[in-house]
mmCIF file of C-alpha atoms in Angstrom:
data_model
loop_
_atom_site.group_PDB
_atom_site.id
_atom_site.type_symbol
_atom_site.label_atom_id
_atom_site.label_comp_id
_atom_site.label_asym_id
_atom_site.label_seq_id
_atom_site.Cartn_x
_atom_site.Cartn_y
_atom_site.Cartn_z
ATOM 1 C CA MET A 364 216.602 52.171 19.822
ATOM 2 C CA SER A 365 217.914 55.602 18.697
ATOM 3 C CA GLY A 366 217.072 59.300 19.158
ATOM 4 C CA THR A 367 217.311 61.648 21.941
ATOM 5 C CA HIS A 368 214.451 60.024 23.834
ATOM 6 C CA GLY A 369 215.060 56.514 22.879
ATOM 7 C CA SER A 370 216.626 55.324 26.007
ATOM 8 C CA SER A 371 214.108 56.980 28.017
ATOM 9 C CA LEU A 372 211.507 54.766 26.317
ATOM 10 C CA THR A 373 213.340 51.911 26.987
ATOM 11 C CA ILE A 374 213.934 52.286 30.737
ATOM 12 C CA LEU A 375 210.095 52.809 30.879
ATOM 13 C CA ALA A 376 209.803 49.454 29.007
ATOM 14 C CA LEU A 377 212.179 47.894 31.329
ATOM 15 C CA LEU A 378 210.394 49.368 34.485
ATOM 16 C CA MET A 379 207.155 48.115 33.042
ATOM 17 C CA ALA A 380 208.455 44.454 32.834
ATOM 18 C CA PHE A 381 210.235 44.890 36.498
ATOM 19 C CA ALA A 382 206.603 45.948 37.742
ATOM 20 C CA LEU A 383 204.936 43.017 36.070
ATOM 21 C CA ILE A 384 206.867 40.559 37.559
ATOM 22 C CA HIS A 385 207.336 42.141 41.227
ATOM 23 C CA SER A 386 203.542 43.312 41.392
ATOM 24 C CA GLY A 387 202.187 39.939 39.351
ATOM 25 C CA GLY A 388 204.453 37.883 41.567
ATOM 26 C CA ALA A 389 202.944 39.498 44.714
ATOM 27 C CA ALA A 390 199.465 39.124 43.297
ATOM 28 C CA LEU A 391 199.939 35.401 42.542
ATOM 29 C CA ARG A 392 201.730 34.375 45.609
ATOM 30 C CA ASP A 393 198.876 32.897 47.405
ATOM 31 C CA ARG A 394 197.708 30.662 44.463
ATOM 32 C CA ALA A 395 201.234 29.769 43.535
ATOM 33 C CA GLU A 396 202.344 28.746 46.994
ATOM 34 C CA ALA A 397 199.432 26.450 47.433
ATOM 35 C CA ILE A 398 200.664 24.677 44.196
ATOM 36 C CA VAL A 399 204.449 24.470 44.464
ATOM 37 C CA GLY A 400 204.998 25.608 48.204
ATOM 38 C CA PRO A 401 206.367 28.745 49.554
ATOM 39 C CA ARG A 402 209.955 27.672 49.126
ATOM 40 C CA VAL A 403 209.874 26.774 45.611
ATOM 41 C CA TRP A 404 207.719 29.977 44.764
ATOM 42 C CA ARG A 405 210.230 32.169 46.426
ATOM 43 C CA LEU A 406 213.017 30.610 44.319
ATOM 44 C CA ILE A 407 211.034 30.914 41.017
ATOM 45 C CA PHE A 408 210.304 34.260 41.947
ATOM 46 C CA SER A 409 213.887 35.103 42.553
ATOM 47 C CA VAL A 410 214.971 33.575 39.541
ATOM 48 C CA LEU A 411 212.830 35.774 37.419
ATOM 49 C CA SER A 412 212.771 38.982 39.719
ATOM 50 C CA ILE A 413 216.892 39.233 40.068
ATOM 51 C CA PRO A 414 217.911 39.105 36.416
ATOM 52 C CA SER A 415 215.182 42.042 35.711
ATOM 53 C CA VAL A 416 216.945 44.138 38.708
ATOM 54 C CA VAL A 417 220.340 43.526 37.440
ATOM 55 C CA ILE A 418 219.324 44.571 33.725
ATOM 56 C CA LEU A 419 217.283 47.624 35.108
ATOM 57 C CA ILE A 420 220.537 48.797 37.279
ATOM 58 C CA GLY A 421 222.917 48.305 34.330
ATOM 59 C CA TYR A 422 220.830 50.001 31.804
ATOM 60 C CA PHE A 423 220.395 53.048 34.016
ATOM 61 C CA LEU A 424 224.078 53.292 34.915
ATOM 62 C CA ALA A 425 224.881 52.965 31.171
ATOM 63 C CA HIS A 426 222.651 55.679 30.135
ATOM 64 C CA ARG A 427 222.048 57.918 33.210
ATOM 65 C CA HIS A 428 223.458 61.016 31.272
ATOM 66 C CA ASP A 429 221.033 60.544 28.193
ATOM 67 C CA GLY A 430 218.467 62.825 27.098
ATOM 68 C CA ILE A 431 218.210 66.495 27.637
ATOM 69 C CA ARG A 432 220.100 68.338 30.480
ATOM 70 C CA LEU A 433 217.261 70.069 32.427
ATOM 71 C CA TRP A 434 219.367 71.561 35.125
ATOM 72 C CA ASN A 435 222.729 71.365 36.627
ATOM 73 C CA LEU A 436 222.930 71.860 40.360
ATOM 74 C CA GLN A 437 226.159 69.691 40.872
ATOM 75 C CA GLY A 438 228.100 72.827 41.657
ATOM 76 C CA MET A 439 225.494 74.130 44.260
ATOM 77 C CA PRO A 440 226.675 74.301 47.917
ATOM 78 C CA GLY A 441 225.462 71.541 50.094
ATOM 79 C CA MET A 442 224.253 69.440 47.184
ATOM 80 C CA VAL A 443 226.942 66.965 47.747
ATOM 81 C CA PRO A 444 226.127 66.183 51.478
ATOM 82 C CA PHE A 445 222.336 66.697 50.577
ATOM 83 C CA VAL A 446 222.624 63.978 47.946
ATOM 84 C CA TRP A 447 224.593 61.453 49.993
ATOM 85 C CA ILE A 448 222.454 62.071 53.387
ATOM 86 C CA GLY A 449 219.062 61.856 51.333
ATOM 87 C CA THR A 450 220.210 58.575 49.667
ATOM 88 C CA ALA A 451 221.590 57.105 53.137
ATOM 89 C CA VAL A 452 218.073 57.880 54.487
ATOM 90 C CA SER A 453 216.372 56.045 51.616
ATOM 91 C CA PHE A 454 218.356 52.808 51.993
ATOM 92 C CA LEU A 455 216.840 52.867 55.672
ATOM 93 C CA PHE A 456 213.242 52.724 53.986
ATOM 94 C CA LEU A 457 214.045 50.756 51.086
ATOM 95 C CA TYR A 458 215.621 48.033 53.015
ATOM 96 C CA PRO A 459 213.772 48.029 56.459
ATOM 97 C CA ALA A 460 214.565 45.870 59.417
ATOM 98 C CA THR A 461 211.415 44.243 58.987
ATOM 99 C CA PHE A 462 212.805 41.891 56.399
ATOM 100 C CA ARG A 463 213.813 38.310 57.482
ATOM 101 C CA LEU A 464 216.999 37.952 55.381
ATOM 102 C CA LEU A 465 217.044 34.241 55.456
ATOM 103 C CA GLU A 466 213.463 34.088 53.996
ATOM 104 C CA ILE A 467 214.714 35.925 50.935
ATOM 105 C CA PRO A 468 216.605 33.003 49.543
ATOM 106 C CA ALA A 469 214.373 30.609 50.957
ATOM 107 C CA LEU A 470 216.617 29.065 53.617
ATOM 108 C CA LEU A 471 213.842 29.652 55.807
ATOM 109 C CA GLN A 472 210.305 29.234 54.932
ATOM 110 C CA PRO A 473 208.823 32.311 53.514
ATOM 111 C CA LYS A 474 205.736 33.687 55.317
ATOM 112 C CA VAL A 475 203.721 36.936 55.009
ATOM 113 C CA ARG A 476 203.589 38.712 58.090
ATOM 114 C CA LEU A 477 201.628 41.900 59.491
ATOM 115 C CA TYR A 478 204.196 44.461 60.850
ATOM 116 C CA ASP A 479 203.387 47.133 63.055
ATOM 117 C CA GLY A 480 206.324 48.512 64.895
ATOM 118 C CA GLY A 481 209.738 50.116 63.987
ATOM 119 C CA ILE A 482 209.722 51.840 60.615
ATOM 120 C CA ILE A 483 205.978 50.799 60.105
ATOM 121 C CA ARG A 484 205.332 53.370 62.796
ATOM 122 C CA ILE A 485 206.640 56.161 60.342
ATOM 123 C CA SER A 486 205.185 54.882 57.273
ATOM 124 C CA ARG A 487 203.206 51.794 56.346
ATOM 125 C CA HIS A 488 204.861 51.662 53.031
ATOM 126 C CA PRO A 489 208.628 52.223 53.597
ATOM 127 C CA GLN A 490 209.768 50.906 50.231
ATOM 128 C CA ALA A 491 207.896 53.640 48.527
ATOM 129 C CA VAL A 492 209.246 56.575 50.789
ATOM 130 C CA GLY A 493 212.762 55.127 50.194
ATOM 131 C CA GLN A 494 212.219 54.933 46.484
ATOM 132 C CA LEU A 495 210.757 58.823 46.665
ATOM 133 C CA LEU A 496 214.189 59.763 48.458
ATOM 134 C CA TRP A 497 216.049 57.808 46.060
ATOM 135 C CA CYS A 498 214.450 59.368 43.037
ATOM 136 C CA LEU A 499 214.607 62.725 44.326
ATOM 137 C CA THR A 500 218.372 62.857 45.116
ATOM 138 C CA HIS A 501 219.538 60.968 42.053
ATOM 139 C CA THR A 502 217.429 63.112 39.878
ATOM 140 C CA LEU A 503 218.474 66.340 41.293
ATOM 141 C CA TRP A 504 222.062 65.259 40.961
ATOM 142 C CA LEU A 505 221.807 64.114 37.388
ATOM 143 C CA GLY A 506 219.444 66.564 35.928
ATOM 144 C CA THR A 507 218.634 64.716 32.794
ATOM 145 C CA SER A 508 215.456 63.911 31.098
ATOM 146 C CA PHE A 509 216.303 60.014 31.313
ATOM 147 C CA ALA A 510 216.792 60.321 34.963
ATOM 148 C CA LEU A 511 213.550 62.230 35.252
ATOM 149 C CA ALA A 512 211.961 59.767 33.165
ATOM 150 C CA THR A 513 213.240 56.763 35.319
ATOM 151 C CA SER A 514 211.978 58.396 38.621
ATOM 152 C CA CYS A 515 208.401 59.012 37.295
ATOM 153 C CA GLY A 516 208.483 55.374 35.923
ATOM 154 C CA LEU A 517 209.654 54.000 39.432
ATOM 155 C CA MET A 518 207.236 56.144 41.501
ATOM 156 C CA VAL A 519 204.125 55.151 39.114
ATOM 157 C CA HIS A 520 205.049 51.695 39.959
ATOM 158 C CA HIS A 521 205.457 52.290 43.902
ATOM 159 C CA CYS A 522 202.203 54.279 44.059
ATOM 160 C CA PHE A 523 200.397 51.271 42.335
ATOM 161 C CA ALA A 524 202.185 48.904 44.982
ATOM 162 C CA VAL A 525 200.998 51.174 47.944
ATOM 163 C CA TRP A 526 197.510 50.445 46.754
ATOM 164 C CA HIS A 527 198.098 46.890 45.678
ATOM 165 C CA GLY A 528 199.793 45.960 48.893
ATOM 166 C CA ASP A 529 196.952 47.487 51.292
ATOM 167 C CA ARG A 530 194.671 45.424 49.030
ATOM 168 C CA ARG A 531 196.425 42.332 49.611
ATOM 169 C CA MET A 532 197.134 42.613 53.207
ATOM 170 C CA ALA A 533 193.210 43.756 53.803
ATOM 171 C CA SER A 534 192.286 40.472 52.046
ATOM 172 C CA ARG A 535 194.712 38.328 53.863
ATOM 173 C CA PHE A 536 194.335 39.838 57.510
ATOM 174 C CA GLY A 537 190.911 41.421 57.479
ATOM 175 C CA GLU A 538 190.432 43.340 60.791
ATOM 176 C CA ALA A 539 193.913 43.048 61.837
ATOM 177 C CA PHE A 540 194.987 44.997 59.041
ATOM 178 C CA GLU A 541 192.158 47.574 59.224
ATOM 179 C CA GLN A 542 193.339 48.134 62.684
ATOM 180 C CA LEU A 543 196.933 48.680 61.578
ATOM 181 C CA ARG A 544 195.651 51.131 58.689
ATOM 182 C CA ALA A 545 194.046 53.107 61.224
ATOM 183 C CA THR A 546 196.861 53.670 63.316
ATOM 184 C CA THR A 547 199.533 54.110 60.382
ATOM 185 C CA SER A 548 200.045 56.434 57.498
ATOM 186 C CA VAL A 549 201.425 56.236 53.891
ATOM 187 C CA ILE A 550 202.970 59.843 54.327
ATOM 188 C CA PRO A 551 205.889 59.728 56.508
ATOM 189 C CA PHE A 552 205.323 60.598 60.242
ATOM 190 C CA ALA A 553 201.464 61.544 59.401
ATOM 191 C CA ALA A 554 200.051 59.189 61.917
ATOM 192 C CA VAL A 555 202.618 60.283 64.417
ATOM 193 C CA LEU A 556 201.765 64.115 64.353
ATOM 194 C CA ASP A 557 198.025 63.440 64.424
ATOM 195 C CA GLY A 558 198.631 61.176 67.441
ATOM 196 C CA ARG A 559 197.483 58.142 66.111
ATOM 197 C CA GLN A 560 200.936 56.566 66.473
ATOM 198 C CA GLN A 561 203.896 56.766 68.819
ATOM 199 C CA LEU A 562 207.510 56.042 68.268
ATOM 200 C CA HIS A 563 209.424 53.651 70.254
ATOM 201 C CA TRP A 564 213.094 54.336 69.204
ATOM 202 C CA GLN A 565 214.520 51.105 70.944
ATOM 203 C CA GLU A 566 212.646 49.315 68.036
ATOM 204 C CA PHE A 567 215.229 50.897 65.461
ATOM 205 C CA PHE A 568 218.276 49.595 67.535
ATOM 206 C CA ARG A 569 218.622 46.309 65.735
ATOM 207 C CA PRO A 570 221.514 44.333 64.102
ATOM 208 C CA ALA A 571 219.664 44.691 60.658
ATOM 209 C CA TYR A 572 220.119 48.512 60.807
ATOM 210 C CA LEU A 573 223.889 48.051 61.220
ATOM 211 C CA GLY A 574 223.745 45.845 58.319
ATOM 212 C CA ILE A 575 222.120 48.789 56.244
ATOM 213 C CA ALA A 576 224.716 51.212 57.386
ATOM 214 C CA ILE A 577 227.448 49.069 56.366
ATOM 215 C CA ALA A 578 225.513 48.401 52.720
ATOM 216 C CA VAL A 579 225.410 52.430 52.701
ATOM 217 C CA GLY A 580 229.032 52.652 53.180
ATOM 218 C CA VAL A 581 229.782 49.878 50.665
ATOM 219 C CA PHE A 582 227.640 51.637 47.914
ATOM 220 C CA TRP A 583 229.473 55.233 48.569
ATOM 221 C CA TRP A 584 232.650 53.149 48.313
ATOM 222 C CA SER A 585 231.445 51.389 45.019
ATOM 223 C CA HIS A 586 230.517 54.619 43.269
ATOM 224 C CA ARG A 587 233.713 55.255 42.056
ATOM 225 C CA PHE A 588 233.364 52.228 39.681
ATOM 226 C CA ILE A 589 229.866 53.152 38.171
ATOM 227 C CA ASP A 590 231.164 54.467 35.069
ATOM 228 C CA LEU A 591 232.990 51.143 34.486
ATOM 229 C CA ALA A 592 230.184 49.030 35.349
ATOM 230 C CA GLY A 593 228.058 51.251 33.198
ATOM 231 C CA LEU A 594 230.698 50.831 30.277
ATOM 232 C CA ALA A 595 230.667 46.800 30.947
ATOM 233 C CA PHE A 596 226.991 46.551 30.520
ATOM 234 C CA SER A 597 226.578 48.889 27.370
ATOM 235 C CA GLN A 598 229.411 46.645 25.673
ATOM 236 C CA GLY A 599 227.768 43.351 26.827
ATOM 237 C CA PRO A 600 225.552 41.356 24.717
ATOM 238 C CA LEU A 601 222.337 42.555 26.297
ATOM 239 C CA GLY A 602 223.420 46.147 26.396
ATOM 240 C CA SER A 603 224.271 46.102 22.967
ATOM 241 C CA TRP A 604 221.008 44.726 22.067
ATOM 242 C CA LEU A 605 218.978 47.165 24.312
ATOM 243 C CA HIS A 606 221.007 49.992 22.622
#
């Protein structure tokens, strides 16, 4: 696909495929687990979802400077720490400590749980908040129409995921979820500020958050290889085909 906006259309198509796999997999989970079991369904879902994530990230890295340069704020004082701090905080929301890591590769039997502590007290949908922060920092830094298109596509998917997730949880947990919904908010800190929720900071002192902090450091270090990663993807068979 060629043209100034060709890569923006391609990333939106890849995001649509990503959204169908993830949200579609979530919608099919109950029926699929009843047929093949939780562990097998998690493995099937991983086989489908992991390649979609790798392709999406690879294409973004290879084309992040594409399109029209809408603004250039990279020389603005304070922009670098703003981007890094905002990105670091985004990972605390994107990968909250409510995850049970051994369930992701199905080493433990995956199970849907209703969480009401930790970061859920700040936002009932922390991943959507984390994605918004990530999109904000990276779009401000890059300033390209491609980055803006990517961020818009990601946020449309996450807005749908907020609605879809609440709908699935209400169907699965009934009154227990309605009580959780009444005492939490999607907008960060809204339920805390209006008195429906109280923070318990001790809930954030968990080994999982140390792991996230280490991961942020690794990502910071690995940014020096972004150009090489983007070039490797673009010169590979899939990158050449998508181009």
